Tab-separated table of C-alpha atoms in Angstrom:
chain	number	residue	atom	x	y	z
A	27	MET	CA	-218.635	6.680	-72.320
A	28	SER	CA	-220.663	5.197	-75.128
A	29	SER	CA	-223.071	7.425	-76.993
A	30	SER	CA	-226.769	6.945	-76.310
A	31	LYS	CA	-227.279	5.663	-79.849
A	32	GLY	CA	-224.420	3.230	-79.579
A	33	GLU	CA	-222.895	4.490	-82.830
A	34	LYS	CA	-219.353	3.158	-82.917
A	35	LYS	CA	-216.349	3.736	-85.176
A	36	MET	CA	-215.008	0.395	-86.339
A	37	PHE	CA	-211.234	0.224	-86.606
A	38	THR	CA	-211.381	-3.532	-87.214
A	39	TYR	CA	-210.790	-5.709	-90.286
A	40	GLY	CA	-214.325	-7.040	-90.298
A	41	PRO	CA	-217.059	-6.234	-89.920
A	42	VAL	CA	-216.325	-2.645	-90.873
A	43	GLY	CA	-218.234	0.595	-90.596
A	44	VAL	CA	-220.364	1.300	-93.649
A	45	SER	CA	-222.053	4.423	-94.985
A	46	LEU	CA	-225.651	5.231	-94.059
A	47	THR	CA	-226.741	5.063	-97.692
A	48	THR	CA	-225.242	1.567	-98.010
A	49	LYS	CA	-227.246	0.428	-94.997
A	50	GLN	CA	-230.388	2.101	-96.314
A	51	ALA	CA	-230.113	0.122	-99.562
A	52	MET	CA	-230.989	-3.016	-97.564
A	53	LEU	CA	-234.413	-1.681	-96.562
A	54	ARG	CA	-236.113	-3.140	-99.632
A	55	ASP	CA	-237.201	-6.660	-100.407
A	56	VAL	CA	-236.487	-8.186	-103.807
A	57	GLY	CA	-236.888	-11.718	-105.032
A	58	SER	CA	-233.891	-13.781	-106.001
A	59	ARG	CA	-235.371	-14.266	-109.471
A	60	ASP	CA	-236.540	-10.662	-109.916
A	61	THR	CA	-235.133	-8.973	-112.984
A	62	GLU	CA	-233.889	-6.132	-110.777
A	63	PHE	CA	-231.900	-8.497	-108.598
A	64	ILE	CA	-230.485	-10.467	-111.506
A	65	ASN	CA	-229.356	-7.183	-113.068
A	66	ALA	CA	-227.825	-6.144	-109.727
A	67	VAL	CA	-225.794	-9.369	-109.635
A	68	LYS	CA	-224.697	-8.814	-113.240
A	69	PHE	CA	-223.607	-5.253	-112.392
A	70	ILE	CA	-221.676	-6.423	-109.345
A	71	ARG	CA	-219.852	-9.149	-111.252
A	72	SER	CA	-218.931	-6.779	-114.029
A	73	ARG	CA	-217.697	-3.984	-111.736
A	74	LEU	CA	-215.562	-6.353	-109.660
A	75	LEU	CA	-213.808	-7.529	-112.804
A	76	GLU	CA	-213.075	-3.894	-113.584
A	77	PHE	CA	-211.694	-3.391	-110.088
A	78	ALA	CA	-209.484	-6.424	-110.627
A	79	GLY	CA	-208.218	-4.892	-113.889
A	80	VAL	CA	-209.165	-7.874	-116.032
A	81	SER	CA	-211.569	-8.510	-118.908
A	82	ASP	CA	-214.402	-10.986	-119.073
A	83	ASP	CA	-212.657	-12.670	-122.001
A	84	LYS	CA	-210.223	-14.436	-119.684
A	85	PHE	CA	-211.674	-13.971	-116.210
A	86	THR	CA	-214.992	-14.212	-114.442
A	87	CYS	CA	-216.379	-13.131	-111.093
A	88	VAL	CA	-218.213	-15.738	-109.052
A	89	PRO	CA	-220.081	-14.485	-105.954
A	90	MET	CA	-220.548	-17.093	-103.208
A	91	GLN	CA	-222.909	-16.889	-100.236
A	92	GLY	CA	-221.208	-16.585	-96.839
A	93	THR	CA	-218.117	-14.871	-95.466
A	94	GLY	CA	-214.734	-14.571	-97.126
A	95	THR	CA	-213.732	-17.893	-95.611
A	96	PHE	CA	-216.494	-19.533	-97.634
A	97	GLY	CA	-214.819	-18.198	-100.756
A	98	ILE	CA	-211.404	-19.523	-99.700
A	99	GLU	CA	-212.890	-22.944	-98.967
A	100	ALA	CA	-214.655	-22.924	-102.342
A	101	VAL	CA	-211.340	-22.328	-104.111
A	102	ILE	CA	-209.403	-24.960	-102.143
A	103	SER	CA	-212.247	-27.461	-102.376
A	104	THR	CA	-212.664	-26.961	-106.099
A	105	THR	CA	-209.194	-26.319	-107.511
A	106	VAL	CA	-206.932	-28.812	-105.759
A	107	PRO	CA	-207.115	-32.119	-107.695
A	108	LYS	CA	-207.536	-35.469	-105.963
A	109	ASN	CA	-203.822	-36.272	-106.055
A	110	GLY	CA	-202.695	-32.650	-105.924
A	111	LYS	CA	-200.126	-30.968	-103.711
A	112	ILE	CA	-200.453	-27.409	-102.443
A	113	LEU	CA	-197.747	-25.001	-101.276
A	114	ILE	CA	-199.004	-22.741	-98.486
A	115	LEU	CA	-196.986	-19.586	-97.936
A	116	ASP	CA	-197.575	-18.406	-94.377
A	117	ASN	CA	-196.530	-15.382	-92.315
A	118	GLY	CA	-196.050	-17.041	-88.942
A	119	THR	CA	-199.600	-18.123	-88.154
A	120	ARG	CA	-201.702	-21.225	-88.788
A	121	THR	CA	-203.805	-20.178	-91.748
A	122	THR	CA	-207.338	-20.978	-92.764
A	123	ILE	CA	-205.959	-22.807	-95.791
A	124	SER	CA	-203.777	-25.080	-93.665
A	125	LYS	CA	-206.853	-26.072	-91.665
A	126	LEU	CA	-208.794	-26.778	-94.851
A	127	VAL	CA	-205.921	-28.913	-96.135
A	128	ASP	CA	-206.094	-30.978	-92.942
A	129	ILE	CA	-209.871	-31.387	-93.228
A	130	PHE	CA	-209.719	-32.416	-96.893
A	131	GLY	CA	-206.700	-34.648	-96.345
A	132	LEU	CA	-204.648	-32.908	-99.012
A	133	ASP	CA	-200.913	-33.271	-99.570
A	134	SER	CA	-199.237	-29.983	-98.722
A	135	VAL	CA	-196.082	-28.116	-97.829
A	136	MET	CA	-196.233	-25.086	-95.532
A	137	LEU	CA	-193.434	-22.569	-95.858
A	138	SER	CA	-193.546	-20.289	-92.813
A	139	PHE	CA	-192.025	-16.841	-92.387
A	140	PRO	CA	-191.834	-14.322	-89.501
A	141	GLU	CA	-195.096	-12.491	-88.810
A	142	ASP	CA	-193.490	-9.027	-88.996
A	143	ARG	CA	-192.073	-9.151	-92.552
A	144	GLY	CA	-193.018	-10.116	-96.060
A	145	ILE	CA	-192.378	-13.535	-97.557
A	146	ASP	CA	-188.771	-14.216	-98.547
A	147	VAL	CA	-188.967	-14.975	-102.288
A	148	LYS	CA	-185.544	-16.658	-102.295
A	149	LYS	CA	-186.842	-19.348	-99.976
A	150	VAL	CA	-189.965	-19.677	-102.119
A	151	GLU	CA	-187.753	-20.182	-105.149
A	152	GLU	CA	-185.740	-22.897	-103.417
A	153	CYS	CA	-188.929	-24.692	-102.464
A	154	LEU	CA	-190.433	-24.490	-105.965
A	155	GLN	CA	-187.175	-25.829	-107.428
A	156	ASN	CA	-187.340	-28.903	-105.227
A	157	HIS	CA	-191.052	-29.756	-105.280
A	158	LYS	CA	-193.787	-30.278	-107.831
A	159	PHE	CA	-196.989	-28.438	-106.860
A	160	THR	CA	-200.439	-28.342	-108.431
A	161	ASN	CA	-201.451	-25.320	-106.331
A	162	VAL	CA	-199.765	-22.393	-104.576
A	163	SER	CA	-201.497	-20.066	-102.121
A	164	VAL	CA	-200.535	-16.797	-100.463
A	165	VAL	CA	-202.214	-13.934	-98.584
A	166	HIS	CA	-201.712	-10.505	-100.165
A	167	CYS	CA	-202.110	-8.460	-96.979
A	168	GLU	CA	-201.880	-10.669	-93.905
A	169	THR	CA	-204.910	-9.857	-91.769
A	170	ARG	CA	-203.351	-10.616	-88.403
A	171	SER	CA	-200.274	-8.417	-88.833
A	172	GLY	CA	-200.898	-6.115	-91.774
A	173	VAL	CA	-197.769	-7.276	-93.589
A	174	MET	CA	-197.783	-7.071	-97.384
A	175	ASN	CA	-196.532	-9.983	-99.484
A	176	PRO	CA	-194.901	-9.701	-102.958
A	177	ILE	CA	-197.548	-11.565	-104.972
A	178	GLY	CA	-196.047	-10.537	-108.320
A	179	GLU	CA	-192.561	-11.903	-107.542
A	180	ILE	CA	-194.082	-15.123	-106.218
A	181	GLY	CA	-196.323	-15.481	-109.267
A	182	ALA	CA	-193.306	-15.178	-111.566
A	183	LEU	CA	-191.522	-17.955	-109.663
A	184	VAL	CA	-194.599	-20.197	-109.789
A	185	ARG	CA	-194.770	-19.859	-113.556
A	186	LYS	CA	-191.012	-20.432	-113.922
A	187	TYR	CA	-190.725	-23.617	-111.863
A	188	ASN	CA	-194.310	-24.999	-111.730
A	189	PRO	CA	-195.864	-23.569	-114.908
A	190	ASP	CA	-199.045	-25.645	-114.732
A	191	ALA	CA	-199.727	-24.875	-111.043
A	192	THR	CA	-202.771	-22.889	-110.025
A	193	TYR	CA	-201.809	-19.699	-108.186
A	194	PHE	CA	-204.307	-18.458	-105.584
A	195	VAL	CA	-204.214	-15.127	-103.753
A	196	ASP	CA	-206.279	-14.300	-100.669
A	197	ALA	CA	-206.920	-10.556	-101.060
A	198	MET	CA	-209.509	-10.234	-98.328
A	199	THR	CA	-208.134	-6.979	-96.909
A	200	SER	CA	-206.411	-5.555	-100.006
A	201	PHE	CA	-208.772	-6.010	-102.978
A	202	GLY	CA	-210.095	-2.681	-104.223
A	203	ILE	CA	-207.437	-0.733	-102.254
A	204	VAL	CA	-204.100	-1.983	-103.518
A	205	PRO	CA	-204.040	-2.198	-107.324
A	206	MET	CA	-203.215	-5.653	-108.690
A	207	ASP	CA	-202.295	-6.863	-112.162
A	208	LEU	CA	-203.578	-10.402	-112.194
A	209	GLU	CA	-202.334	-11.296	-115.634
A	210	ALA	CA	-198.853	-9.825	-115.139
A	211	ASP	CA	-198.633	-11.458	-111.703
A	212	ASN	CA	-199.809	-14.835	-113.094
A	213	VAL	CA	-202.681	-15.024	-110.588
A	214	ASP	CA	-205.388	-17.541	-111.394
A	215	PHE	CA	-207.794	-17.047	-108.475
A	216	VAL	CA	-208.382	-14.128	-106.117
A	217	VAL	CA	-210.793	-14.184	-103.196
A	218	SER	CA	-212.245	-11.249	-101.287
A	219	SER	CA	-215.567	-10.435	-99.639
A	220	SER	CA	-218.329	-7.885	-99.463
A	221	ASP	CA	-217.033	-6.416	-96.221
A	222	LYS	CA	-213.397	-5.846	-95.152
A	223	SER	CA	-211.573	-4.030	-97.969
A	224	MET	CA	-214.772	-3.479	-99.969
A	225	SER	CA	-216.353	-1.516	-97.107
A	226	SER	CA	-219.829	-3.009	-97.249
A	227	VAL	CA	-221.820	-5.358	-95.011
A	228	PRO	CA	-220.786	-9.003	-94.661
A	229	GLY	CA	-222.742	-11.743	-96.397
A	230	PHE	CA	-220.965	-12.978	-99.502
A	231	ALA	CA	-217.514	-13.694	-100.863
A	232	PHE	CA	-216.447	-13.283	-104.470
A	233	ILE	CA	-213.840	-15.099	-106.530
A	234	ILE	CA	-212.092	-13.578	-109.517
A	235	ALA	CA	-211.217	-16.653	-111.539
A	236	ASN	CA	-209.290	-17.481	-114.680
A	237	LYS	CA	-211.988	-19.100	-116.817
A	238	GLU	CA	-209.743	-21.701	-118.393
A	239	LYS	CA	-208.335	-22.787	-115.007
A	240	LEU	CA	-211.792	-22.775	-113.446
A	241	LEU	CA	-213.391	-25.020	-116.072
A	242	GLN	CA	-210.522	-27.502	-115.755
A	243	CYS	CA	-211.747	-28.093	-112.183
A	244	LYS	CA	-215.193	-29.368	-113.102
A	245	GLY	CA	-216.109	-32.383	-110.983
A	246	GLN	CA	-213.312	-31.852	-108.420
A	247	ALA	CA	-215.249	-30.002	-105.727
A	248	ARG	CA	-215.420	-31.614	-102.295
A	249	SER	CA	-218.584	-29.683	-101.411
A	250	LEU	CA	-222.034	-29.228	-102.926
A	251	SER	CA	-222.749	-25.667	-101.767
A	252	LEU	CA	-219.173	-24.465	-102.362
A	253	ASP	CA	-218.700	-26.005	-105.815
A	254	LEU	CA	-217.148	-23.057	-107.646
A	255	VAL	CA	-217.634	-24.449	-111.158
A	256	ASP	CA	-221.276	-25.322	-110.520
A	257	GLN	CA	-221.886	-21.841	-109.060
A	258	TYR	CA	-220.285	-20.227	-112.094
A	259	GLU	CA	-222.242	-22.318	-114.601
A	260	GLY	CA	-225.526	-21.514	-112.825
A	261	LEU	CA	-224.849	-17.781	-112.938
A	262	GLU	CA	-223.876	-17.978	-116.590
A	263	LEU	CA	-226.993	-19.960	-117.452
A	264	ASN	CA	-229.653	-17.678	-115.989
A	265	GLY	CA	-227.945	-15.082	-113.781
A	266	GLN	CA	-229.228	-16.797	-110.656
A	267	PHE	CA	-227.635	-18.398	-107.600
A	268	ARG	CA	-228.120	-22.136	-107.118
A	269	PHE	CA	-229.234	-21.585	-103.529
A	270	THR	CA	-230.896	-18.645	-101.743
A	271	PRO	CA	-228.699	-15.569	-102.197
A	272	PRO	CA	-228.200	-12.746	-99.656
A	273	THR	CA	-230.442	-10.321	-101.556
A	274	HIS	CA	-230.303	-7.439	-99.102
A	275	VAL	CA	-226.545	-7.677	-98.742
A	276	MET	CA	-226.101	-7.562	-102.535
A	277	LEU	CA	-228.324	-4.520	-102.855
A	278	ALA	CA	-226.157	-2.828	-100.255
A	279	PHE	CA	-223.037	-3.863	-102.134
A	280	ARG	CA	-224.392	-2.439	-105.387
A	281	GLN	CA	-224.873	0.906	-103.640
A	282	ASN	CA	-221.405	0.635	-102.119
A	283	LEU	CA	-219.843	0.117	-105.569
A	284	LEU	CA	-221.517	3.283	-106.811
A	285	GLU	CA	-220.067	5.193	-103.880
A	286	ILE	CA	-216.594	3.779	-104.543
A	287	GLU	CA	-216.828	4.953	-108.135
A	288	ALA	CA	-217.941	8.395	-107.006
A	289	GLU	CA	-214.837	8.595	-104.785
A	290	GLY	CA	-212.584	7.947	-107.718
A	291	GLY	CA	-212.454	4.181	-107.781
A	292	ILE	CA	-209.476	2.223	-106.478
A	293	LEU	CA	-207.073	5.160	-106.748
A	294	GLY	CA	-209.445	7.498	-104.943
A	295	ARG	CA	-209.995	5.062	-102.130
A	296	ALA	CA	-206.269	4.306	-101.895
A	297	LYS	CA	-205.595	8.019	-101.428
A	298	ARG	CA	-208.011	8.183	-98.482
A	299	PHE	CA	-206.636	5.046	-96.858
A	300	LYS	CA	-203.102	6.423	-97.219
A	301	GLN	CA	-204.189	9.666	-95.553
A	302	ASN	CA	-205.811	7.694	-92.741
A	303	SER	CA	-202.690	5.616	-92.287
A	304	ASP	CA	-200.386	8.647	-92.253
A	305	VAL	CA	-202.442	10.388	-89.596
A	306	LEU	CA	-202.599	7.269	-87.446
A	307	LYS	CA	-198.923	6.358	-87.662
A	308	ALA	CA	-197.721	9.903	-87.019
A	309	GLY	CA	-200.000	10.295	-84.021
A	310	MET	CA	-199.108	6.943	-82.513
A	311	GLU	CA	-195.409	7.542	-83.016
A	312	LYS	CA	-195.721	10.885	-81.237
A	313	MET	CA	-197.240	9.048	-78.256
A	314	GLY	CA	-194.384	6.542	-78.293
A	315	PHE	CA	-196.191	3.450	-79.676
A	316	LYS	CA	-194.054	1.132	-81.810
A	317	ARG	CA	-195.294	-0.632	-84.953
A	318	LEU	CA	-194.933	-4.385	-85.493
A	319	VAL	CA	-194.278	-4.109	-89.247
A	320	MET	CA	-192.005	-1.428	-90.689
A	321	GLY	CA	-190.732	-0.260	-94.060
A	322	ASN	CA	-191.744	-1.744	-97.390
A	323	ASP	CA	-193.506	-4.664	-95.750
A	324	GLU	CA	-196.132	-2.563	-93.940
A	325	SER	CA	-199.516	-1.707	-95.397
A	326	VAL	CA	-201.787	1.332	-95.270
A	327	ILE	CA	-204.648	-1.007	-94.423
A	328	ILE	CA	-203.870	-2.634	-91.085
A	329	THR	CA	-201.339	-1.420	-88.500
A	330	ASN	CA	-200.354	-3.423	-85.428
A	331	PHE	CA	-198.769	-1.723	-82.445
A	332	HIS	CA	-196.735	-3.379	-79.719
A	333	SER	CA	-198.399	-3.436	-76.335
A	334	PRO	CA	-196.535	-0.993	-74.018
A	335	LYS	CA	-194.417	-2.610	-71.304
A	336	HIS	CA	-195.635	-0.114	-68.683
A	337	PRO	CA	-196.838	-2.000	-65.585
A	338	ASN	CA	-200.233	-0.267	-65.681
A	339	PHE	CA	-200.983	-1.354	-69.237
A	340	ASP	CA	-203.488	-4.158	-69.679
A	341	LEU	CA	-204.461	-4.817	-73.278
A	342	GLN	CA	-207.934	-6.110	-72.566
A	343	ASP	CA	-208.709	-3.097	-70.356
A	344	PHE	CA	-207.235	-0.751	-72.992
A	345	VAL	CA	-209.507	-2.177	-75.696
A	346	LYS	CA	-212.511	-2.072	-73.354
A	347	ARG	CA	-211.987	1.578	-72.417
A	348	LEU	CA	-211.729	2.596	-76.038
A	349	ASN	CA	-214.914	0.652	-76.813
A	350	GLU	CA	-216.648	2.651	-74.104
A	351	LYS	CA	-215.651	5.753	-76.064
A	352	ASP	CA	-217.203	4.208	-79.208
A	353	GLN	CA	-213.767	3.420	-80.711
A	354	VAL	CA	-213.581	-0.263	-81.584
A	355	ILE	CA	-210.130	-1.797	-81.991
A	356	ILE	CA	-209.103	-5.414	-81.422
A	357	LYS	CA	-206.387	-7.442	-79.756
A	358	SER	CA	-204.313	-8.980	-82.527
A	359	LYS	CA	-203.836	-12.684	-83.082
A	360	THR	CA	-200.090	-12.284	-83.554
A	361	LYS	CA	-197.573	-14.217	-81.487
A	362	THR	CA	-196.143	-10.913	-80.309
A	363	PRO	CA	-198.522	-9.004	-77.967
A	364	THR	CA	-200.029	-6.302	-80.195
A	365	PHE	CA	-203.267	-4.504	-80.911
A	366	SER	CA	-204.577	-3.808	-84.378
A	367	ILE	CA	-205.964	-0.573	-85.841
A	368	CYS	CA	-207.451	-0.854	-89.303
A	369	ASN	CA	-208.357	1.814	-91.870
A	370	LEU	CA	-211.012	-0.286	-93.595
A	371	GLY	CA	-214.578	0.830	-94.127
A	372	ASN	CA	-216.161	4.251	-93.884
A	373	LEU	CA	-213.252	5.968	-92.078
A	374	HIS	CA	-211.682	9.326	-92.805
A	375	PRO	CA	-208.677	11.311	-91.470
A	376	GLU	CA	-210.834	13.095	-88.897
A	377	ASP	CA	-211.864	9.714	-87.515
A	378	MET	CA	-208.229	8.763	-87.045
A	379	THR	CA	-207.572	12.091	-85.289
A	380	HIS	CA	-210.450	11.449	-82.876
A	381	LEU	CA	-209.223	7.915	-82.218
A	382	LEU	CA	-205.782	9.258	-81.306
A	383	LYS	CA	-207.395	11.706	-78.873
A	384	CYS	CA	-209.308	8.839	-77.266
A	385	ILE	CA	-206.147	6.677	-76.992
A	386	SER	CA	-204.397	9.563	-75.234
A	387	GLU	CA	-207.342	9.902	-72.831
A	388	VAL	CA	-207.374	6.150	-72.072
A	389	CYS	CA	-203.661	6.174	-71.326
A	390	THR	CA	-204.216	9.051	-68.891
A	391	GLU	CA	-207.053	7.103	-67.246
A	392	MET	CA	-204.721	4.080	-66.885
A	393	ASN	CA	-201.972	6.296	-65.413
A	394	ILE	CA	-199.639	5.653	-68.306
A	395	PRO	CA	-197.577	8.769	-69.085
A	396	LEU	CA	-197.091	9.785	-72.696
A	397	PRO	CA	-194.963	9.691	-74.677
A	398	LEU	CA	-194.099	6.122	-73.704
A	399	SER	CA	-190.580	5.872	-72.351
A	400	GLU	CA	-189.665	2.484	-73.907
């Protein structure tokens, strides 16, 4: 049953479990115009550029209040011109971007692929050969399934066939874990958020933007609060947000960045996430659970497992029983019945081992023999 303190281990893709010291960093009040806070924002913007592997000569980091979806909307709202046309590359689900395109009334083409494998670059090439696009968007690590997409190969095709197009990557669950080379991959805009892959508390998104491409979008935004150019110019002018910033969240994020650096940066974190993933996959395979995504297309970040076909298995009950043991997983939003286990946040190999023990106990409680026979 749940612990008396209600302390839970979060195996979800957001919100994620964060360190105690990150949470403690929020226990102070600072003003949005305080020198300390302005310096904290400057530090955050600079460090995120370093994590992205780019310099401030060509790129900038623009934090935006709200969740990661706010950042995605800011990019779509700001970068797609009035008479533009966007190519949406999609792994089998209706994406946030496709909904935004409908709301804004934008011309678009959606190229859909199976949810259990990466995007087929040959089909992308065929599409780019036959259409003229102003914008192209893709998700690096698909949140619903955990599948990884080849952003470098896609970026090369965008530059080859639509050289003036703006290439946008949603890296919500991969930024700061999976190294990216934005310049080599021809990426113009990347969006992530303070939680998910960055392992802090939710409250703001951030956009790594090609400065030249960004400034070309001045006056295009379809929103006041999510005007990416206006937000950038305000930060450059005086280091301040245009509207009230999430001060406590940003203090927590500053502390979180220091902890990431102490762990060895992106490479150090990637090593831990790989260890977590290896422990999880080996343990689940031993119990007979099958993964949705296999081989080169799978990530070390999010792993989806097929729901067992045993007559006693009920996914909602399975998730509930694990929650009662303080192990929080979620039912996936994939078309195929699966559940998702994520390695994001303040998780370590011993946490994965304990989760596996709890999964075994829940299966026993549900009278499901292990290993699974299917």
